[in-house]
Coordinates of C-alpha atoms in Angstrom, one line a residue:
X1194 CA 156.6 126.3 39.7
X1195 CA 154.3 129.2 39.7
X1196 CA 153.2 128.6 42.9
X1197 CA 156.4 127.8 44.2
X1198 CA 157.7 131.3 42.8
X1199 CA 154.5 133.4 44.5
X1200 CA 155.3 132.2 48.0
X1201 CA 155.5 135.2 50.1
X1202 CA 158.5 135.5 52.4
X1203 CA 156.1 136.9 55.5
X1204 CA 154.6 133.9 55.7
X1205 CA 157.8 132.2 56.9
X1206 CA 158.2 134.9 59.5
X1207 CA 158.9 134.7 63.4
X1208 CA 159.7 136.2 66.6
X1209 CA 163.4 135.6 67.4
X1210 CA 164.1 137.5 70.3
X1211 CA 167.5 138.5 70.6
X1212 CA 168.6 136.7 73.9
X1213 CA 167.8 133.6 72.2
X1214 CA 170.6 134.3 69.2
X1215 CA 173.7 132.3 70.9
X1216 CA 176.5 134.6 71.0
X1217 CA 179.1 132.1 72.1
X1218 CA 178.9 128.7 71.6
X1219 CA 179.0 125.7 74.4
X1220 CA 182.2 124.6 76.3
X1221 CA 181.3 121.2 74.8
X1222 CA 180.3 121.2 71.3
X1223 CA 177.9 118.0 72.1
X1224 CA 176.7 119.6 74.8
X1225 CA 173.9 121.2 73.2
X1226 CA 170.5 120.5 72.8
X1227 CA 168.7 118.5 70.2
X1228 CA 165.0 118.5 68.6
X1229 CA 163.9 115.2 67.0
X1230 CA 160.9 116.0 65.0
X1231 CA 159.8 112.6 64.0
X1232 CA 156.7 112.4 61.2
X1233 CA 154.8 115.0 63.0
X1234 CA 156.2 114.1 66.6
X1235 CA 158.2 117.1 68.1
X1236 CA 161.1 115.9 71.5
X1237 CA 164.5 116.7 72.7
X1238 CA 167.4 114.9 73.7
X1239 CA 171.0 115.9 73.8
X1240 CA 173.4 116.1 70.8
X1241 CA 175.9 113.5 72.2
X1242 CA 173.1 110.9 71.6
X1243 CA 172.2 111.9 67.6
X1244 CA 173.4 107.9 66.6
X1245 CA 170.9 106.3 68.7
X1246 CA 168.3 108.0 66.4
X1247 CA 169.9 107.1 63.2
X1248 CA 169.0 103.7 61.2
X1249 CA 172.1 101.1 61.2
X1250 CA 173.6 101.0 57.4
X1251 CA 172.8 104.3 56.5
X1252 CA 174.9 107.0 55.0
X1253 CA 176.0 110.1 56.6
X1254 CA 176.8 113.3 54.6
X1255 CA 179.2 115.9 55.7
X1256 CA 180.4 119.2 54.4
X1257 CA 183.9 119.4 54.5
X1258 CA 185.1 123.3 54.0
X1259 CA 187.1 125.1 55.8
X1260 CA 186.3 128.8 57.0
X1261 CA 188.7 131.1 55.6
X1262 CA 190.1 133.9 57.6
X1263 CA 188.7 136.5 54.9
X1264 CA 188.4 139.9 56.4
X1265 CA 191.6 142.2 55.5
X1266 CA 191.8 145.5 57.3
X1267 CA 193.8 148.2 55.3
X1268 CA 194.3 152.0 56.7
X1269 CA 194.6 155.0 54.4
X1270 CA 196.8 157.6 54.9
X1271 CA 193.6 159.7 56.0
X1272 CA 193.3 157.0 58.9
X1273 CA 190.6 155.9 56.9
X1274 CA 189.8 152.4 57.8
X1275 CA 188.9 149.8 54.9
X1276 CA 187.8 146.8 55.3
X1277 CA 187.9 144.1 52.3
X1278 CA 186.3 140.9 52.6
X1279 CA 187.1 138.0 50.1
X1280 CA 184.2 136.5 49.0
X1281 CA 185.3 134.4 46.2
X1282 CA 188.4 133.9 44.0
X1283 CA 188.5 135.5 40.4
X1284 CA 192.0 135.0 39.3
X1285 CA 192.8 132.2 39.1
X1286 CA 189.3 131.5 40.0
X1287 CA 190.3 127.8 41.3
X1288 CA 190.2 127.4 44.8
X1289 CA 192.9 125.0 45.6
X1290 CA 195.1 127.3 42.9
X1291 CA 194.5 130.0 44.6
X1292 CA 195.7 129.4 47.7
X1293 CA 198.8 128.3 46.4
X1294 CA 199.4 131.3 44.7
X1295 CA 202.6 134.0 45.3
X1296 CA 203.1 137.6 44.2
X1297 CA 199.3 137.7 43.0
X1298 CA 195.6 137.0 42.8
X1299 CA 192.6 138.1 42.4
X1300 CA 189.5 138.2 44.4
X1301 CA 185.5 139.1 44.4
X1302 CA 185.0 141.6 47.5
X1303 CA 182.6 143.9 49.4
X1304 CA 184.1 147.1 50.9
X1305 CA 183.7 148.2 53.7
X1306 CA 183.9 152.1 54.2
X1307 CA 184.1 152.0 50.1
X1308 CA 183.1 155.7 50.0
X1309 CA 186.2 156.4 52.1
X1310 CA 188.3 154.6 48.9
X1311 CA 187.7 156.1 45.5
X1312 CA 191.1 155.3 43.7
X1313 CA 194.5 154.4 44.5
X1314 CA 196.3 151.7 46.3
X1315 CA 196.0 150.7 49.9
X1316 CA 199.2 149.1 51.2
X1317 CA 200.3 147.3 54.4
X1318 CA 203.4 145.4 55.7
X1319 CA 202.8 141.8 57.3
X1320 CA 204.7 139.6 58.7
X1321 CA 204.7 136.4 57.8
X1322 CA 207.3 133.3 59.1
X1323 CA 209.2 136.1 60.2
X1324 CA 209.5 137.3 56.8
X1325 CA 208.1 141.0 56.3
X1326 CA 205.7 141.3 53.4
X1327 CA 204.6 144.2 51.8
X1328 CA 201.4 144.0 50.3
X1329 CA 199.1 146.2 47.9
X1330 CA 195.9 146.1 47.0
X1331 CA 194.0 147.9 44.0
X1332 CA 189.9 148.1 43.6
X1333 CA 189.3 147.1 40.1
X1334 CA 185.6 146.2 38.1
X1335 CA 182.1 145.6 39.9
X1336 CA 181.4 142.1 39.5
X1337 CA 177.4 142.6 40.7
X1338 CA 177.5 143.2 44.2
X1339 CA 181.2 143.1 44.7
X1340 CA 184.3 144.7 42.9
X1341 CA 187.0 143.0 41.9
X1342 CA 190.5 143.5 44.0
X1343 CA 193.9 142.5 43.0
X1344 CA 196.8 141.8 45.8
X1345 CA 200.1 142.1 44.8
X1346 CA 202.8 140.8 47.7
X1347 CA 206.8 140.8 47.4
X1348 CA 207.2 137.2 47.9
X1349 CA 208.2 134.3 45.6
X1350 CA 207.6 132.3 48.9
X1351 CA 205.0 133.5 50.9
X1352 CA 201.2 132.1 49.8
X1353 CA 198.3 133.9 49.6
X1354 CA 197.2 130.9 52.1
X1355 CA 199.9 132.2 54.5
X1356 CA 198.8 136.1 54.0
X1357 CA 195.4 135.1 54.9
X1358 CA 196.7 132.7 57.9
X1359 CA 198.9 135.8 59.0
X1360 CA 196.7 139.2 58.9
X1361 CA 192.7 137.6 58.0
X1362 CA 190.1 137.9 60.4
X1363 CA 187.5 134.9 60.4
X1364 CA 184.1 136.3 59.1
X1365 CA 181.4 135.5 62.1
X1366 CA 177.9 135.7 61.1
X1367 CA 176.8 139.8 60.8
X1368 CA 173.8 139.0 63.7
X1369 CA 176.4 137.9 66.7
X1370 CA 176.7 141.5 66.6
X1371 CA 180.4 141.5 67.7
X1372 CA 184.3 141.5 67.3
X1373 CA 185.4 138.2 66.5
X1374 CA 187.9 136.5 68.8
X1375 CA 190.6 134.3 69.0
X1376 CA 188.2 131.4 70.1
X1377 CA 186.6 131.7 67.2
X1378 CA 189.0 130.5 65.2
X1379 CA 189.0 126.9 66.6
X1380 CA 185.3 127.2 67.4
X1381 CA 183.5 128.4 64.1
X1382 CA 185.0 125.6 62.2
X1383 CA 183.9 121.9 62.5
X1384 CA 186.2 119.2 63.6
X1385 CA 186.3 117.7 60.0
X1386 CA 186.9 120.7 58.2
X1387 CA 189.8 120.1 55.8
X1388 CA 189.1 122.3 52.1
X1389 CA 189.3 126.0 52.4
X1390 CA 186.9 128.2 50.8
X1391 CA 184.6 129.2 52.6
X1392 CA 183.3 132.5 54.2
X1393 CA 180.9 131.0 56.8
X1394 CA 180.8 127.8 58.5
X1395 CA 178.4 125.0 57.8
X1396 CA 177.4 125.4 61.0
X1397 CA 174.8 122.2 61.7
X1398 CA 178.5 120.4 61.8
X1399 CA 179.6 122.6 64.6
X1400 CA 178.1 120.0 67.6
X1401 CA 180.1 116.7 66.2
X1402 CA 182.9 115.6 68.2
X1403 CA 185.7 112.9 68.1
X1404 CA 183.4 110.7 70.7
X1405 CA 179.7 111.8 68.1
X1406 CA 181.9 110.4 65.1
X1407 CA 183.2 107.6 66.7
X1408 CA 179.8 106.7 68.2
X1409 CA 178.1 106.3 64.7
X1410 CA 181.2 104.8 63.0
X1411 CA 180.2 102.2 66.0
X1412 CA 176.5 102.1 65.1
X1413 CA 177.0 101.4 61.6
X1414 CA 176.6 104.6 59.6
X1415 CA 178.8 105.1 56.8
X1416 CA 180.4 108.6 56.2
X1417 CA 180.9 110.6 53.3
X1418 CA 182.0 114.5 52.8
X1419 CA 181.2 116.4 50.0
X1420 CA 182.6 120.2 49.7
X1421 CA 180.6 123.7 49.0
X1422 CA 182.5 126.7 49.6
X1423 CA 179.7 128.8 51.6
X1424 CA 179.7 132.2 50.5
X1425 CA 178.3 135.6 52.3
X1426 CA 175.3 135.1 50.5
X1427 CA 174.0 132.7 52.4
X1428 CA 173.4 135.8 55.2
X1429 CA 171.3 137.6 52.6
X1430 CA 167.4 137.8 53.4
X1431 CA 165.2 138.0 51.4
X1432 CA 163.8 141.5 50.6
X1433 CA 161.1 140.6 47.7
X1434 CA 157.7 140.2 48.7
X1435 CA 157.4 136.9 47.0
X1436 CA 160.9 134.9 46.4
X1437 CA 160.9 135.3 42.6
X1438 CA 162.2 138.5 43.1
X1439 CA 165.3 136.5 45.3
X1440 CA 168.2 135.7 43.5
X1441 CA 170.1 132.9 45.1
X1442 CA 173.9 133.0 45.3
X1443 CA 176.4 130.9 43.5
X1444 CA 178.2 128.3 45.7
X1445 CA 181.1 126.3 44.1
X1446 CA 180.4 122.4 45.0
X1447 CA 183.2 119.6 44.9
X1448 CA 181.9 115.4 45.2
X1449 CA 184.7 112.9 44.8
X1450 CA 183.8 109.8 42.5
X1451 CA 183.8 107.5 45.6
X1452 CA 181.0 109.6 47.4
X1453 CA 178.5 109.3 44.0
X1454 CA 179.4 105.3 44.2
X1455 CA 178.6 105.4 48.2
X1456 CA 175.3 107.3 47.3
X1457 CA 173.9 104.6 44.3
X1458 CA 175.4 101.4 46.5
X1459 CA 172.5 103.5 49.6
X1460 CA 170.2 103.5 47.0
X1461 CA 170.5 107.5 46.4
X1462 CA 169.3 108.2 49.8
X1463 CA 171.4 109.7 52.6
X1464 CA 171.5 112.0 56.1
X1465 CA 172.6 115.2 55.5
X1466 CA 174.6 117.6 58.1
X1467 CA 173.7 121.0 57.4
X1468 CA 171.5 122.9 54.3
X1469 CA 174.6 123.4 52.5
X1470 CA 175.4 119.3 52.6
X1471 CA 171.6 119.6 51.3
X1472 CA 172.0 122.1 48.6
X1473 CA 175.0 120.0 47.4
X1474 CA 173.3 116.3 47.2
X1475 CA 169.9 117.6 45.6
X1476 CA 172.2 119.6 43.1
X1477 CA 173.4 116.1 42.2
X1478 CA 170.2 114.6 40.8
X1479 CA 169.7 117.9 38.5
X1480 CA 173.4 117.5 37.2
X1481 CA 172.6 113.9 36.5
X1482 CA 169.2 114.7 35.1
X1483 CA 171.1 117.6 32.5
X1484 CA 173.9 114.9 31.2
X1485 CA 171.3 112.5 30.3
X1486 CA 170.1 115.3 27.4
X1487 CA 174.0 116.7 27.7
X1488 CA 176.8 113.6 28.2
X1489 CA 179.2 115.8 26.6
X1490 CA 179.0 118.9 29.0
X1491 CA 181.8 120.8 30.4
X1492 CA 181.7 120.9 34.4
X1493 CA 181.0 124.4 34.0
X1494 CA 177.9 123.8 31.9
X1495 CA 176.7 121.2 34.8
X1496 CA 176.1 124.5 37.1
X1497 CA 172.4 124.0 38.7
X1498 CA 170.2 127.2 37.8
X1499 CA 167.8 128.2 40.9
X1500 CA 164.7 127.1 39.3
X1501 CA 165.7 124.3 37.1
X1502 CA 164.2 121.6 39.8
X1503 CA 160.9 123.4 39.5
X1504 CA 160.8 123.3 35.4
X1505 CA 162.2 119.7 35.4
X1506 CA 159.2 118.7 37.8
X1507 CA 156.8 120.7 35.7
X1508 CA 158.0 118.4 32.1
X1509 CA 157.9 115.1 33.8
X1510 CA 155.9 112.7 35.5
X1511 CA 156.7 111.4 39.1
X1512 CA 158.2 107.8 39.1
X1513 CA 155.1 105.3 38.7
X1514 CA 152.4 107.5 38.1
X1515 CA 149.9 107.1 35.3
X1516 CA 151.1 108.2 31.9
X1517 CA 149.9 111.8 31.0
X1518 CA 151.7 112.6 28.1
X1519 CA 155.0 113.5 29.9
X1520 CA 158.1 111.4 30.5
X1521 CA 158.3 109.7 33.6
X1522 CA 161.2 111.7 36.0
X1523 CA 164.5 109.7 36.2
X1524 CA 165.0 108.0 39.8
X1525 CA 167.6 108.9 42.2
X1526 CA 169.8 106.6 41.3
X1527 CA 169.5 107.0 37.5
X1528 CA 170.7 110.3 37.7
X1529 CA 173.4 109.8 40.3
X1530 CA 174.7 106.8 37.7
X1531 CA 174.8 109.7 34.8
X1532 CA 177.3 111.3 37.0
X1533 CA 179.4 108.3 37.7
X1534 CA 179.5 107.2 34.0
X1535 CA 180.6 111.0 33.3
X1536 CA 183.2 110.6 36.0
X1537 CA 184.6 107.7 34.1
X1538 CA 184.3 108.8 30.4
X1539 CA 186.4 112.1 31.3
X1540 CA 189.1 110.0 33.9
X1541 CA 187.8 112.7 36.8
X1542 CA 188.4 111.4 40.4
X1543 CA 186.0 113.9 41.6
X1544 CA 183.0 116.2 40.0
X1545 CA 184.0 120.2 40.2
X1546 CA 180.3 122.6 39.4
X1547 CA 178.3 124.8 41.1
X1548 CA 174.4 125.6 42.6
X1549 CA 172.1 128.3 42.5
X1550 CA 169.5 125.8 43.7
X1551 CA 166.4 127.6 45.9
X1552 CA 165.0 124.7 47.7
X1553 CA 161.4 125.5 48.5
X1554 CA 158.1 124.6 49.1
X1555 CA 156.5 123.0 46.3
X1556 CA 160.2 121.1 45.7
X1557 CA 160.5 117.1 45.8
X1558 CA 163.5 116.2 47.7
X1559 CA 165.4 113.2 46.2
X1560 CA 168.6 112.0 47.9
X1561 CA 168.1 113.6 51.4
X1562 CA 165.9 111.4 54.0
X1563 CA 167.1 112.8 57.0
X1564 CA 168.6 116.2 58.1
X1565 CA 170.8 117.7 61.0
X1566 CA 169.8 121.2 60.9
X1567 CA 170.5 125.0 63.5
X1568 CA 167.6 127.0 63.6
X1569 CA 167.5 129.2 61.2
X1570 CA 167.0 133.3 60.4
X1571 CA 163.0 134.5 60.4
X1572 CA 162.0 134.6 56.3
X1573 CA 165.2 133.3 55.4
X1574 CA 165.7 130.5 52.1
X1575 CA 167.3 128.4 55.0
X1576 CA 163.6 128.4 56.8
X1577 CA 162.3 127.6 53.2
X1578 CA 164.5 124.8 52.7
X1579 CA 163.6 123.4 56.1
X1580 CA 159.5 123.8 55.5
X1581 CA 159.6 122.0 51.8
X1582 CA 161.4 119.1 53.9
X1583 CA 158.8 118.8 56.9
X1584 CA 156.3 119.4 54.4
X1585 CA 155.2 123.1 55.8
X1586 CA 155.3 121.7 59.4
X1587 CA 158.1 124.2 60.2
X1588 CA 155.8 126.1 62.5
X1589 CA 155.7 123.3 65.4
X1590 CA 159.6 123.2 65.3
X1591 CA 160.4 126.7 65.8
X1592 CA 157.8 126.9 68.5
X1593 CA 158.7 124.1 70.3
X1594 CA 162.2 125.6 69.9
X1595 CA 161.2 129.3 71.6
X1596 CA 159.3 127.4 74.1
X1597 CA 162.0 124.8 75.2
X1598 CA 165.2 127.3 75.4
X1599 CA 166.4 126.4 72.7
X1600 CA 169.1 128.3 71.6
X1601 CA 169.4 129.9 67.5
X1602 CA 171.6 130.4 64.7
X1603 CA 175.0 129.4 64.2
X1604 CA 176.6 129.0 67.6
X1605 CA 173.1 127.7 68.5
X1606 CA 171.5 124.3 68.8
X1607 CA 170.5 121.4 66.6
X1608 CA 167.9 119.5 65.0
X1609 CA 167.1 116.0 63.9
X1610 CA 164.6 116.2 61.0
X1611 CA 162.8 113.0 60.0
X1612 CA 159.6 113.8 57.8

């Protein structure tokens, strides 16, 4: 774990140049291009042919949120203009409650212009199915980074789903460096989103279409979604030297009971679209790992701390190595059976947690074989994630990326990795 926490974050440092940062994405999400990096081997195809490189049988894993419109824009009686972006729900702090809620709630926000709003209540009238809305909104505690705001609305009717719907702005990524637009609302989402939560897009999912999803239903992959409700902290670098001094965000995760079945029946190996489909399924072995100690934890006490894979690693032995001393490391499936059986004792039809997993070098991957990845930020966890899965091969990637036109980030291209 040690060496794991002194990796330093120039090391995983390159030149993005900011032509190559797609602004806009393609006319045709399939359109774009795709890297295969096979054991070593580094080519490109197109993303309307990713099943042909996929193994018949195997199981697919999708992230199913939905982008929330989740930039408010208040003016003061100054003209001040205030900006609140909802980050993640505090009362009630249920996600699928709080969308449903009317007259109230409660969110975690940053502020934009805060120095501009010291005290007092910023108000503005919406219009929402023709209905028009006051609404009022107070700054209350800091909650670490971001305060706590309460919105109060007239409306025994009207949802905080519809308020969103009706006056939000969808949060594109910081580096596009520009207004969001209208297209953006069909564009950053993916064509299965379906749970809202979140505050960017899983954006590895943004290049499947009706025709990609048909084409491996055809070819014999199975597909499963799982949810984690990305939050704005997946956009924050890393600003320590080494990345002990990095403390990852919170993401809320969501896998139904049928999913963890699908995964054991695949022998607890999967594909995975997107890091945030990663962060979820390798959150699932730790969870499985802390109920074999803990069968009686709440789902709150199943949250994944950011270095708990690194400790567990250090107090076991790998599966089938010589006896040291330690006890051997539960398998895959093992673990993924501890969830099932927890599923069934407590009548759940789907596990509800959260992850602060950093996924590094020096980390052991378990469920994930394969992964559909963008290219990501220079010295970002994302790159980190990426390295400990080629096993520090990330280099030849990224360069045959900047060589090729390959274009980066969220609207950008995609990647096939197979280590």
């Amino acid at each position: 774990m040690e060496e794991t926490k002194h990796i330093k974050i120039k090391d995983f440092n390159y030149h993005l140049p900011d032509e190559r940062i797609a602004k806009f994405p393609l006319a045709e999400r399939d359109s774009s291009k795709l890297l295969l990096y096979r054991k070593g081997e580094v080519q490109e195809d197109t993303f309307v042919n990713l099943p042909q490189y996929l193994p018949e049988g195997t199981l697919m894993v999708f992230n199913n949120t939905k982008v929330i419109q989740a930039r408010l824009h208040f003016r003061k009686e100054t003209g001040a203009l205030i900006e609140v972006f909802c980050l993640e729900p505090a009362v009630p702090h249920d996600y699928v409650l709080m969308f449903q809620q009317t007259r109230s709630c409660s969110w975690y926000c940053m502020i934009g212009n805060l120095k501009k709003w010291k005290s007092g209540a910023l108000k503005r009238t919406v219009t929402v199915r023709g209905q028009e809305i006051e609404l009022t909104v107070t700054r209350g505690e800091m909650h670490g980074n971001s305060h706590q705001v309460d919105f109060v609305w007239n409306s025994d009717e009207v949802t905080w789903a519809e308020i969103l719907d009706a006056v939000g702005e969808l949060p594109i990524p910081p580096y596009l460096n520009r207004e969001t637009q209208e297209s953006d609302k069909e564009t950053y989402q993916t064509v299965y989103s379906k749970i809202k939560g979140s505050v960017a897009a899983p954006t590895a999912g943004l290049h499947f279409t009706e025709r990609v999803l048909e084409a491996l239903d055809r070819h014999g992959i199975d597909r499963e979604e799982v949810t984690l409700h990305v939050g704005a902290g997946t956009f924050k670098p890393v600003k320590s030297e080494e990345i002990e001094g990095h403390e990852m965000h919170t993401e809320y995760i969501c896998v139904n009971k049928r999913t963890i079945e699908k995964l054991i029946a695949h022998g607890g190996a999967c594909i995975a679209v997107g890091t945030t489909s990663v962060r979820t399924l390798e959150s699932l072995y730790y969870i499985g790992v802390y109920l074999a100690a803990h069968p009686d934890a709440s789902e709150e006490e199943l949250h994944v701390q950011q270095w708990t894979p690194y400790e567990y690693a250090e107090q076991t032995r790998p599966q089938g190595s010589e006896p040291d001393g330690r006890p051997e490391a539960l398998t895959t499936v093992e673990a993924l059976q501890n969830i099932l059986d927890y599923l069934e004792r407590n009548e759940l039809n789907a596990l509800h947690t959260s992850t602060q997993i950093i996924i590094a070098p020096g980390y052991t991957y378990h469920v994930v074989r394969m992964m559909v990845t963008n290219f990501h930020q220079p010295q970002s966890t994302l790159l980190l994630l990426v390295s400990a899965f080629v096993h520090g091969d990330w280099h030849k990637i990224y360069d045959y990326a900047l060589e090729h036109d390959f274009r980066f980030l969220s609207y950008g291209d995609s990647s096939l990795l197979i280590p």
